[in-house]
Amino acid sequence: MTEHFVKMAQNNAWANGVLYDACSALSEPALWAARPGFFGSVGRTLNHIYEVDLYYLDALEQGGKGRAVYDREDFVTLPPLQQAQAGVDARFIAFAQGLASEDLLSTRMTERPDGPQEERVDWLFLHLVQHQLHHRGQVHCMLSAAGIAPPQLDDFYLEFGRVQSAAPYWE
């Protein structure tokens, strides 16, 4: 069962890389230009994805930082944000690779505004993947509105049509 979680983490890292490659076609002003969405720009949405990854990965790894991960300044240029995202994606893959089946039903503490909340590892993991999908979809729409061809982000799992860029994540 844990193999599925590893593949989700690998797909997540691949999709983030593909999305960042597409975003690199934006100028810095276009990266921060006002766009429809929860966070108002491509740059702010990418920063949000990153910081929420930090939050949930800290909970999964039992790092103890909690909501303090949000006490950070946004990255203001794309290359360092892309590098930071790749680093947290690698941590997420490593976490998944270290999971045993019994770990999936164990719990982790999350720090919430109204106090600590215990959550199951499998549900935290799946929530994080869903969060990424949700906000990558927003960036996808913003890219289209900015005149950048949004990348195909769903050609990872199937043998038929799997893109070459996904190959390193399957090794």
Coordinates of N, CA, C and O in Angstrom, one line a residue:
M1 N 0.8 -1.2 0.0 CA 0.0 0.0 0.0 C 0.9 1.3 0.0 O 0.5 2.3 -0.6
T2 N 2.0 1.3 0.6 CA 2.8 2.5 0.7 C 3.4 2.9 -0.6 O 3.7 4.1 -0.8
E3 N 3.5 1.9 -1.6 CA 4.0 2.3 -2.9 C 3.1 3.3 -3.6 O 3.6 4.2 -4.3
H4 N 1.8 3.3 -3.3 CA 0.9 4.3 -3.9 C 1.2 5.7 -3.3 O 1.2 6.7 -4.1
F5 N 1.6 5.8 -2.1 CA 1.9 7.0 -1.5 C 3.2 7.6 -2.1 O 3.4 8.8 -2.3
V6 N 4.2 6.7 -2.3 CA 5.4 7.1 -2.9 C 5.1 7.6 -4.3 O 5.7 8.7 -4.7
K7 N 4.3 7.0 -5.1 CA 4.0 7.4 -6.4 C 3.3 8.8 -6.4 O 3.5 9.6 -7.3
M8 N 2.4 9.0 -5.4 CA 1.7 10.3 -5.3 C 2.7 11.4 -5.0 O 2.7 12.5 -5.6
A9 N 3.7 11.1 -4.2 CA 4.7 12.1 -3.9 C 5.6 12.4 -5.1 O 6.0 13.5 -5.3
Q10 N 5.9 11.3 -5.8 CA 6.7 11.5 -7.0 C 6.0 12.3 -8.1 O 6.5 13.2 -8.7
N11 N 4.7 12.0 -8.3 CA 3.9 12.7 -9.2 C 3.8 14.2 -8.8 O 3.9 15.1 -9.6
N12 N 3.6 14.4 -7.5 CA 3.6 15.8 -7.0 C 4.8 16.6 -7.4 O 4.7 17.7 -7.8
A13 N 6.0 16.0 -7.1 CA 7.3 16.6 -7.5 C 7.4 16.9 -9.0 O 7.8 18.0 -9.4
W14 N 7.0 15.9 -9.8 CA 7.1 16.1 -11.2 C 6.2 17.2 -11.7 O 6.6 18.1 -12.4
A15 N 4.9 17.2 -11.2 CA 4.0 18.2 -11.6 C 4.4 19.6 -11.2 O 4.3 20.6 -11.9
N16 N 5.0 19.7 -10.0 CA 5.5 21.0 -9.6 C 6.7 21.5 -10.5 O 6.7 22.6 -10.9
G17 N 7.6 20.6 -10.8 CA 8.6 20.9 -11.7 C 8.2 21.4 -13.1 O 8.6 22.4 -13.7
V18 N 7.2 20.7 -13.7 CA 6.6 21.0 -15.0 C 5.9 22.4 -14.9 O 6.1 23.2 -15.8
L19 N 5.2 22.6 -13.8 CA 4.5 23.9 -13.6 C 5.5 25.0 -13.5 O 5.4 26.1 -14.1
Y20 N 6.6 24.8 -12.7 CA 7.6 25.9 -12.6 C 8.3 26.2 -13.9 O 8.6 27.3 -14.2
D21 N 8.5 25.1 -14.7 CA 9.1 25.3 -16.0 C 8.3 26.2 -16.9 O 8.7 27.1 -17.5
A22 N 6.9 26.0 -16.8 CA 6.0 26.9 -17.6 C 6.0 28.3 -17.0 O 6.0 29.3 -17.8
C23 N 6.1 28.4 -15.7 CA 6.0 29.7 -15.1 C 7.3 30.5 -15.4 O 7.3 31.8 -15.4
S24 N 8.4 29.8 -15.7 CA 9.6 30.5 -16.0 C 9.5 31.4 -17.3 O 10.3 32.3 -17.5
A25 N 8.5 31.2 -18.1 CA 8.3 32.0 -19.3 C 7.7 33.3 -18.9 O 7.6 34.2 -19.8
L26 N 7.2 33.5 -17.7 CA 6.7 34.8 -17.2 C 7.8 35.7 -16.9 O 8.8 35.3 -16.3
S27 N 7.6 37.0 -17.2 CA 8.6 38.0 -16.7 C 8.3 38.2 -15.2 O 7.2 37.8 -14.7
E28 N 9.2 38.8 -14.5 CA 9.0 39.0 -13.0 C 7.7 39.9 -12.8 O 6.9 39.5 -11.9
P29 N 7.5 41.0 -13.6 CA 6.3 41.7 -13.3 C 5.0 40.8 -13.6 O 4.0 40.9 -12.9
A30 N 5.1 40.0 -14.6 CA 3.9 39.1 -14.9 C 3.7 38.1 -13.8 O 2.6 37.6 -13.6
L31 N 4.8 37.6 -13.2 CA 4.7 36.7 -12.1 C 3.9 37.2 -10.9 O 3.1 36.5 -10.3
W32 N 4.0 38.5 -10.7 CA 3.3 39.2 -9.6 C 2.1 40.0 -10.0 O 1.4 40.6 -9.2
A33 N 1.8 40.0 -11.3 CA 0.6 40.7 -11.8 C -0.7 40.2 -11.1 O -0.8 39.0 -10.9
A34 N -1.6 41.1 -10.9 CA -2.9 40.7 -10.3 C -3.6 39.8 -11.3 O -3.7 40.1 -12.5
R35 N -4.0 38.7 -10.7 CA -4.8 37.7 -11.5 C -5.9 37.1 -10.6 O -5.7 37.1 -9.4
P36 N -6.9 36.6 -11.2 CA -8.0 36.0 -10.4 C -7.5 34.7 -9.7 O -6.6 34.0 -10.2
G37 N -7.9 34.5 -8.5 CA -7.5 33.4 -7.7 C -7.4 33.8 -6.2 O -7.5 35.0 -5.9
F38 N -7.3 32.8 -5.3 CA -7.3 33.1 -3.9 C -6.2 34.0 -3.5 O -6.3 34.7 -2.5
F39 N -5.0 33.9 -4.1 CA -3.9 34.7 -3.7 C -3.4 35.8 -4.6 O -2.5 36.5 -4.3
G40 N -4.2 36.0 -5.7 CA -4.0 37.2 -6.5 C -2.9 37.3 -7.5 O -2.8 38.2 -8.3
S41 N -2.0 36.3 -7.5 CA -0.9 36.3 -8.5 C -0.3 34.9 -8.5 O -0.5 34.1 -7.6
V42 N 0.4 34.7 -9.6 CA 1.1 33.4 -9.8 C 2.1 33.3 -8.7 O 2.2 32.2 -8.0
G43 N 2.9 34.3 -8.5 CA 4.0 34.2 -7.5 C 3.5 34.0 -6.1 O 4.0 33.2 -5.3
R44 N 2.4 34.7 -5.7 CA 1.9 34.5 -4.3 C 1.3 33.1 -4.2 O 1.4 32.4 -3.1
T45 N 0.6 32.6 -5.2 CA 0.0 31.2 -5.2 C 1.1 30.2 -5.0 O 1.0 29.3 -4.2
L46 N 2.2 30.3 -5.8 CA 3.4 29.4 -5.7 C 4.0 29.5 -4.3 O 4.3 28.4 -3.7
N47 N 4.1 30.7 -3.7 CA 4.6 30.8 -2.3 C 3.6 30.1 -1.3 O 4.1 29.5 -0.4
H48 N 2.3 30.2 -1.6 CA 1.4 29.6 -0.7 C 1.5 28.0 -0.7 O 1.5 27.4 0.3
I49 N 1.6 27.5 -2.0 CA 1.8 26.1 -2.1 C 3.0 25.6 -1.3 O 3.0 24.6 -0.5
Y50 N 4.1 26.3 -1.4 CA 5.4 26.0 -0.7 C 5.2 26.1 0.8 O 5.6 25.1 1.5
E51 N 4.6 27.1 1.3 CA 4.5 27.3 2.7 C 3.6 26.2 3.4 O 3.8 25.7 4.5
V52 N 2.5 25.9 2.7 CA 1.6 24.9 3.2 C 2.3 23.5 3.1 O 2.1 22.7 4.0
D53 N 3.1 23.3 2.1 CA 3.9 22.0 2.1 C 4.8 22.0 3.3 O 4.9 20.9 3.9
L54 N 5.4 23.1 3.6 CA 6.3 23.1 4.8 C 5.5 22.8 6.1 O 6.0 22.0 6.9
Y55 N 4.3 23.3 6.2 CA 3.5 23.1 7.4 C 3.1 21.6 7.5 O 3.3 21.0 8.6
Y56 N 2.5 21.0 6.5 CA 2.1 19.6 6.6 C 3.3 18.7 6.6 O 3.2 17.6 7.3
L57 N 4.3 18.9 5.9 CA 5.5 18.0 6.0 C 6.1 18.1 7.4 O 6.5 17.1 7.9
D58 N 6.1 19.3 8.0 CA 6.6 19.4 9.3 C 5.8 18.5 10.3 O 6.3 17.8 11.1
A59 N 4.5 18.5 10.1 CA 3.6 17.7 10.9 C 3.9 16.2 10.7 O 4.0 15.4 11.6
L60 N 4.0 15.8 9.4 CA 4.2 14.4 9.1 C 5.6 13.9 9.6 O 5.7 12.8 10.1
E61 N 6.6 14.8 9.5 CA 7.9 14.4 10.0 C 8.1 14.6 11.5 O 9.1 14.3 12.1
Q62 N 7.1 15.2 12.2 CA 7.1 15.5 13.6 C 8.2 16.5 13.9 O 9.0 16.3 14.9
G63 N 8.3 17.5 13.1 CA 9.4 18.5 13.2 C 9.2 19.5 14.3 O 10.2 20.0 14.8
G64 N 8.0 19.7 14.8 CA 7.7 20.6 15.9 C 7.7 22.1 15.6 O 7.5 22.9 16.5
K65 N 7.7 22.4 14.3 CA 7.7 23.9 14.0 C 6.3 24.4 14.0 O 6.0 25.6 14.2
G66 N 5.3 23.6 13.6 CA 3.9 24.0 13.6 C 3.7 25.2 12.7 O 4.3 25.3 11.6
R67 N 2.9 26.1 13.2 CA 2.5 27.3 12.4 C 3.7 28.3 12.2 O 3.6 29.2 11.4
A68 N 4.8 28.1 12.9 CA 5.9 29.0 12.8 C 6.5 28.9 11.4 O 7.2 29.8 11.0
V69 N 6.2 27.9 10.6 CA 6.7 27.8 9.2 C 6.1 28.9 8.4 O 6.7 29.3 7.4
Y70 N 5.0 29.5 8.8 CA 4.4 30.6 8.1 C 5.1 32.0 8.4 O 4.8 32.9 7.7
D71 N 6.0 32.0 9.4 CA 6.7 33.2 9.7 C 7.9 33.3 8.8 O 9.0 33.1 9.2
R72 N 7.6 33.7 7.6 CA 8.7 33.8 6.5 C 8.2 34.8 5.5 O 7.1 35.2 5.4
E73 N 9.2 35.4 4.8 CA 8.9 36.3 3.8 C 8.7 35.5 2.5 O 9.4 34.5 2.3
D74 N 7.9 36.0 1.6 CA 7.7 35.4 0.3 C 9.0 35.4 -0.5 O 9.7 36.4 -0.4
F75 N 9.2 34.4 -1.2 CA 10.3 34.5 -2.3 C 9.8 35.5 -3.3 O 8.6 35.5 -3.6
V76 N 10.7 36.4 -3.7 CA 10.2 37.4 -4.7 C 10.7 37.2 -6.1 O 10.3 37.9 -7.0
T77 N 11.5 36.1 -6.3 CA 11.9 35.7 -7.7 C 11.6 34.2 -7.8 O 11.7 33.5 -6.8
L78 N 11.4 33.8 -9.0 CA 11.1 32.4 -9.2 C 12.2 31.4 -9.0 O 11.9 30.4 -8.3
P79 N 13.4 31.6 -9.4 CA 14.4 30.5 -9.2 C 14.6 30.1 -7.8 O 14.6 28.9 -7.6
P80 N 14.8 31.0 -6.8 CA 14.9 30.4 -5.5 C 13.7 29.7 -4.9 O 13.8 28.8 -4.1
L81 N 12.5 30.2 -5.3 CA 11.3 29.5 -4.9 C 11.2 28.2 -5.5 O 10.8 27.2 -4.9
Q82 N 11.6 28.0 -6.8 CA 11.6 26.7 -7.5 C 12.5 25.8 -6.8 O 12.2 24.6 -6.6
Q83 N 13.7 26.3 -6.4 CA 14.7 25.4 -5.7 C 14.1 25.0 -4.4 O 14.3 23.8 -4.0
A84 N 13.5 25.9 -3.6 CA 13.0 25.6 -2.3 C 11.8 24.5 -2.5 O 11.7 23.6 -1.7
Q85 N 11.0 24.7 -3.5 CA 9.9 23.8 -3.7 C 10.4 22.4 -4.0 O 9.9 21.4 -3.5
A86 N 11.5 22.4 -4.9 CA 12.1 21.1 -5.2 C 12.6 20.4 -4.0 O 12.5 19.2 -3.8
G87 N 13.2 21.2 -3.1 CA 13.7 20.6 -1.8 C 12.6 20.0 -1.0 O 12.8 18.9 -0.4
V88 N 11.5 20.7 -0.8 CA 10.5 20.2 0.0 C 9.8 19.0 -0.7 O 9.4 18.1 0.0
D89 N 9.7 19.0 -2.0 CA 9.2 17.9 -2.7 C 10.1 16.7 -2.5 O 9.5 15.5 -2.4
A90 N 11.4 16.8 -2.5 CA 12.3 15.7 -2.3 C 12.1 15.2 -0.9 O 12.1 13.9 -0.6
R91 N 11.9 16.0 0.1 CA 11.6 15.6 1.5 C 10.3 14.8 1.5 O 10.2 13.8 2.3
F92 N 9.3 15.2 0.8 CA 8.0 14.6 0.8 C 8.2 13.1 0.2 O 7.6 12.2 0.7
I93 N 8.9 13.0 -0.9 CA 9.2 11.7 -1.5 C 9.9 10.8 -0.5 O 9.6 9.7 -0.3
A94 N 11.0 11.4 0.2 CA 11.7 10.6 1.2 C 10.8 10.2 2.3 O 10.9 9.0 2.8
F95 N 9.9 11.0 2.8 CA 9.0 10.7 3.8 C 8.1 9.5 3.4 O 8.0 8.5 4.1
A96 N 7.6 9.6 2.1 CA 6.8 8.5 1.6 C 7.5 7.2 1.5 O 7.0 6.1 1.8
Q97 N 8.8 7.3 1.0 CA 9.6 6.1 0.9 C 9.9 5.4 2.2 O 10.1 4.2 2.3
G98 N 9.9 6.2 3.3 CA 10.1 5.6 4.6 C 8.9 5.1 5.3 O 9.0 4.6 6.4
L99 N 7.7 5.2 4.7 CA 6.5 4.8 5.4 C 6.4 3.3 5.3 O 6.7 2.6 4.3
A100 N 6.0 2.7 6.4 CA 5.5 1.3 6.5 C 4.0 1.3 6.6 O 3.4 2.4 7.0
S101 N 3.4 0.3 6.2 CA 1.9 0.2 6.2 C 1.3 0.6 7.5 O 0.3 1.4 7.5
E102 N 1.9 0.2 8.6 CA 1.3 0.6 9.9 C 1.4 2.1 10.2 O 0.7 2.6 11.0
D103 N 2.4 2.7 9.6 CA 2.6 4.2 9.8 C 1.4 5.0 9.3 O 1.1 6.1 9.8
L104 N 0.7 4.4 8.2 CA -0.4 5.2 7.6 C -1.5 5.5 8.6 O -2.2 6.5 8.5
L105 N -1.7 4.6 9.5 CA -2.8 4.7 10.5 C -2.4 5.4 11.8 O -3.2 5.7 12.6
S106 N -1.1 5.7 11.9 CA -0.6 6.4 13.1 C -1.1 7.9 12.9 O -1.6 8.3 11.9
T107 N -0.9 8.6 14.0 CA -1.4 10.0 14.0 C -0.2 11.0 14.2 O 0.8 10.7 14.7
R108 N -0.5 12.2 13.8 CA 0.4 13.3 13.9 C -0.4 14.5 14.5 O -1.5 14.7 14.1
M109 N 0.3 15.3 15.2 CA -0.3 16.5 15.8 C -0.1 17.7 14.8 O 1.0 17.9 14.3
T110 N -1.2 18.4 14.5 CA -1.1 19.6 13.7 C -1.5 20.8 14.6 O -2.4 20.6 15.5
E111 N -0.8 21.8 14.5 CA -1.1 23.0 15.3 C -2.1 23.9 14.5 O -1.8 24.4 13.4
R112 N -3.3 24.1 15.1 CA -4.3 24.8 14.5 C -4.6 26.1 15.3 O -4.2 26.2 16.5
P113 N -5.2 27.1 14.7 CA -5.4 28.4 15.4 C -6.1 28.2 16.8 O -5.8 28.9 17.7
D114 N -7.0 27.2 16.9 CA -7.7 27.0 18.1 C -7.1 25.9 18.9 O -7.8 25.4 19.8
G115 N -5.9 25.4 18.6 CA -5.2 24.4 19.4 C -4.8 23.2 18.6 O -5.1 23.1 17.4
P116 N -4.1 22.3 19.3 CA -3.6 21.1 18.6 C -4.7 20.2 18.1 O -5.7 20.1 18.8
Q117 N -4.5 19.6 17.0 CA -5.4 18.6 16.4 C -4.7 17.4 15.9 O -3.7 17.5 15.2
E118 N -5.1 16.2 16.4 CA -4.5 15.0 15.9 C -5.1 14.5 14.6 O -6.3 14.6 14.5
E119 N -4.3 14.1 13.7 CA -4.7 13.6 12.4 C -4.0 12.4 12.0 O -2.8 12.2 12.3
R120 N -4.7 11.5 11.2 CA -4.0 10.3 10.7 C -3.0 10.7 9.6 O -3.2 11.6 8.8
V121 N -1.9 9.9 9.6 CA -0.9 10.1 8.6 C -1.4 10.0 7.2 O -1.1 10.9 6.3
D122 N -2.2 9.0 6.9 CA -2.7 8.8 5.5 C -3.5 10.0 5.1 O -3.5 10.4 4.0
W123 N -4.4 10.5 6.0 CA -5.3 11.6 5.6 C -4.5 12.9 5.5 O -4.8 13.7 4.6
L124 N -3.5 13.1 6.3 CA -2.7 14.3 6.2 C -1.9 14.3 4.8 O -1.9 15.3 4.1
F125 N -1.4 13.1 4.5 CA -0.7 12.9 3.2 C -1.6 13.2 2.0 O -1.3 14.0 1.1
L126 N -2.8 12.6 2.0 CA -3.7 12.8 0.9 C -4.2 14.2 0.9 O -4.4 14.8 -0.2
H127 N -4.4 14.9 2.0 CA -4.8 16.3 2.0 C -3.8 17.1 1.4 O -4.1 18.0 0.6
L128 N -2.5 16.9 1.7 CA -1.4 17.7 1.1 C -1.4 17.5 -0.4 O -1.2 18.5 -1.1
V129 N -1.5 16.3 -0.9 CA -1.5 16.1 -2.3 C -2.7 16.8 -2.9 O -2.6 17.5 -4.0
Q130 N -3.9 16.7 -2.3 CA -5.1 17.4 -2.9 C -4.9 18.9 -2.8 O -5.3 19.6 -3.8
H131 N -4.3 19.5 -1.8 CA -4.0 20.9 -1.7 C -3.1 21.3 -2.9 O -3.4 22.4 -3.5
Q132 N -2.1 20.6 -3.2 CA -1.2 20.9 -4.3 C -2.0 20.9 -5.6 O -1.9 21.8 -6.4
L133 N -2.8 19.9 -5.8 CA -3.6 19.8 -7.1 C -4.5 21.0 -7.2 O -4.6 21.6 -8.3
H134 N -5.1 21.4 -6.1 CA -6.1 22.5 -6.1 C -5.4 23.8 -6.6 O -5.8 24.5 -7.5
H135 N -4.3 24.1 -5.9 CA -3.6 25.4 -6.2 C -2.8 25.3 -7.5 O -2.7 26.4 -8.2
R136 N -2.3 24.2 -7.9 CA -1.6 24.1 -9.2 C -2.6 24.4 -10.3 O -2.3 25.0 -11.3
G137 N -3.9 23.9 -10.1 CA -4.9 24.2 -11.1 C -5.2 25.7 -11.2 O -5.4 26.2 -12.3
Q138 N -5.1 26.4 -10.1 CA -5.3 27.9 -10.1 C -4.1 28.5 -10.9 O -4.4 29.4 -11.8
V139 N -2.9 28.1 -10.7 CA -1.8 28.6 -11.4 C -1.9 28.3 -12.9 O -1.6 29.1 -13.8
H140 N -2.4 27.1 -13.2 CA -2.6 26.7 -14.6 C -3.5 27.7 -15.3 O -3.2 28.1 -16.4
C141 N -4.6 28.0 -14.6 CA -5.6 29.0 -15.2 C -4.9 30.4 -15.4 O -5.1 31.1 -16.4
M142 N -4.1 30.8 -14.4 CA -3.5 32.1 -14.4 C -2.5 32.1 -15.6 O -2.3 33.2 -16.2
L143 N -1.7 31.0 -15.8 CA -0.8 31.0 -16.9 C -1.6 31.2 -18.3 O -1.1 32.0 -19.1
S144 N -2.7 30.5 -18.4 CA -3.5 30.7 -19.6 C -3.9 32.1 -19.8 O -3.8 32.7 -20.9
A145 N -4.3 32.7 -18.7 CA -4.8 34.1 -18.8 C -3.6 35.1 -19.1 O -3.8 36.1 -19.7
A146 N -2.4 34.6 -18.8 CA -1.2 35.4 -19.1 C -0.6 35.2 -20.5 O 0.4 35.8 -20.8
G147 N -1.3 34.3 -21.2 CA -0.8 34.0 -22.6 C 0.3 33.0 -22.6 O 0.9 32.8 -23.7
I148 N 0.5 32.2 -21.6 CA 1.5 31.1 -21.5 C 0.7 29.8 -21.7 O -0.3 29.6 -21.0
A149 N 1.1 29.0 -22.5 CA 0.4 27.7 -22.7 C 0.6 26.9 -21.4 O 1.7 26.5 -21.0
P150 N -0.5 26.6 -20.7 CA -0.4 25.8 -19.5 C 0.1 24.4 -19.8 O -0.4 23.8 -20.8
P151 N 0.9 23.8 -19.0 CA 1.4 22.5 -19.2 C 0.4 21.4 -18.9 O -0.4 21.6 -18.1
Q152 N 0.6 20.3 -19.6 CA -0.2 19.1 -19.3 C 0.4 18.5 -18.0 O 1.6 18.2 -17.9
L153 N -0.5 18.4 -17.0 CA 0.0 17.9 -15.6 C -0.5 16.6 -15.2 O -0.4 16.2 -14.1
D154 N -1.2 15.9 -16.2 CA -1.8 14.6 -15.8 C -1.2 13.4 -16.6 O -1.8 12.4 -16.6
D155 N -0.1 13.6 -17.2 CA 0.5 12.5 -18.0 C 1.6 11.8 -17.2 O 2.7 11.6 -17.7
F156 N 1.4 11.4 -16.0 CA 2.4 10.8 -15.2 C 2.2 9.3 -15.0 O 3.2 8.5 -15.1
Y157 N 1.0 8.8 -14.6 CA 0.8 7.5 -14.2 C 0.7 6.4 -15.3 O 1.3 5.3 -15.1
L158 N 0.0 6.7 -16.3 CA -0.4 5.6 -17.3 C 0.8 5.4 -18.2 O 1.5 6.3 -18.6
E159 N 1.0 4.1 -18.5 CA 2.0 3.7 -19.5 C 1.8 4.4 -20.8 O 2.7 4.9 -21.5
F160 N 0.5 4.4 -21.3 CA 0.1 5.1 -22.5 C 0.1 6.6 -22.3 O -0.6 7.1 -21.5
G161 N 1.0 7.2 -23.0 CA 1.0 8.7 -23.0 C 1.8 9.3 -21.9 O 1.9 10.5 -21.7
R162 N 2.5 8.4 -21.1 CA 3.4 9.0 -20.0 C 4.5 9.8 -20.7 O 5.2 9.4 -21.6
V163 N 4.6 11.1 -20.3 CA 5.6 12.0 -20.9 C 7.0 11.6 -20.4 O 7.2 11.1 -19.3
Q164 N 8.0 11.9 -21.3 CA 9.4 11.6 -21.0 C 9.9 12.2 -19.7 O 10.7 11.7 -19.0
S165 N 9.4 13.4 -19.4 CA 9.9 14.1 -18.2 C 9.5 13.4 -16.9 O 10.1 13.7 -15.9
A166 N 8.5 12.5 -17.0 CA 8.1 11.7 -15.8 C 9.1 10.6 -15.5 O 9.1 10.0 -14.4
A167 N 9.8 10.2 -16.5 CA 10.7 9.0 -16.4 C 11.6 9.0 -15.2 O 11.7 8.0 -14.5
P168 N 12.3 10.1 -14.9 CA 13.2 10.0 -13.7 C 12.5 9.8 -12.4 O 13.1 9.2 -11.5
Y169 N 11.2 10.1 -12.3 CA 10.4 9.9 -11.1 C 10.0 8.4 -11.0 O 9.5 8.0 -9.9
W170 N 10.1 7.6 -12.0 CA 9.7 6.2 -12.0 C 10.9 5.3 -11.7 O 10.8 4.1 -11.7
E171 N 12.1 5.9 -11.6 CA 13.3 5.0 -11.4 C 13.5 4.8 -10.0 O 13.1 5.4 -9.1

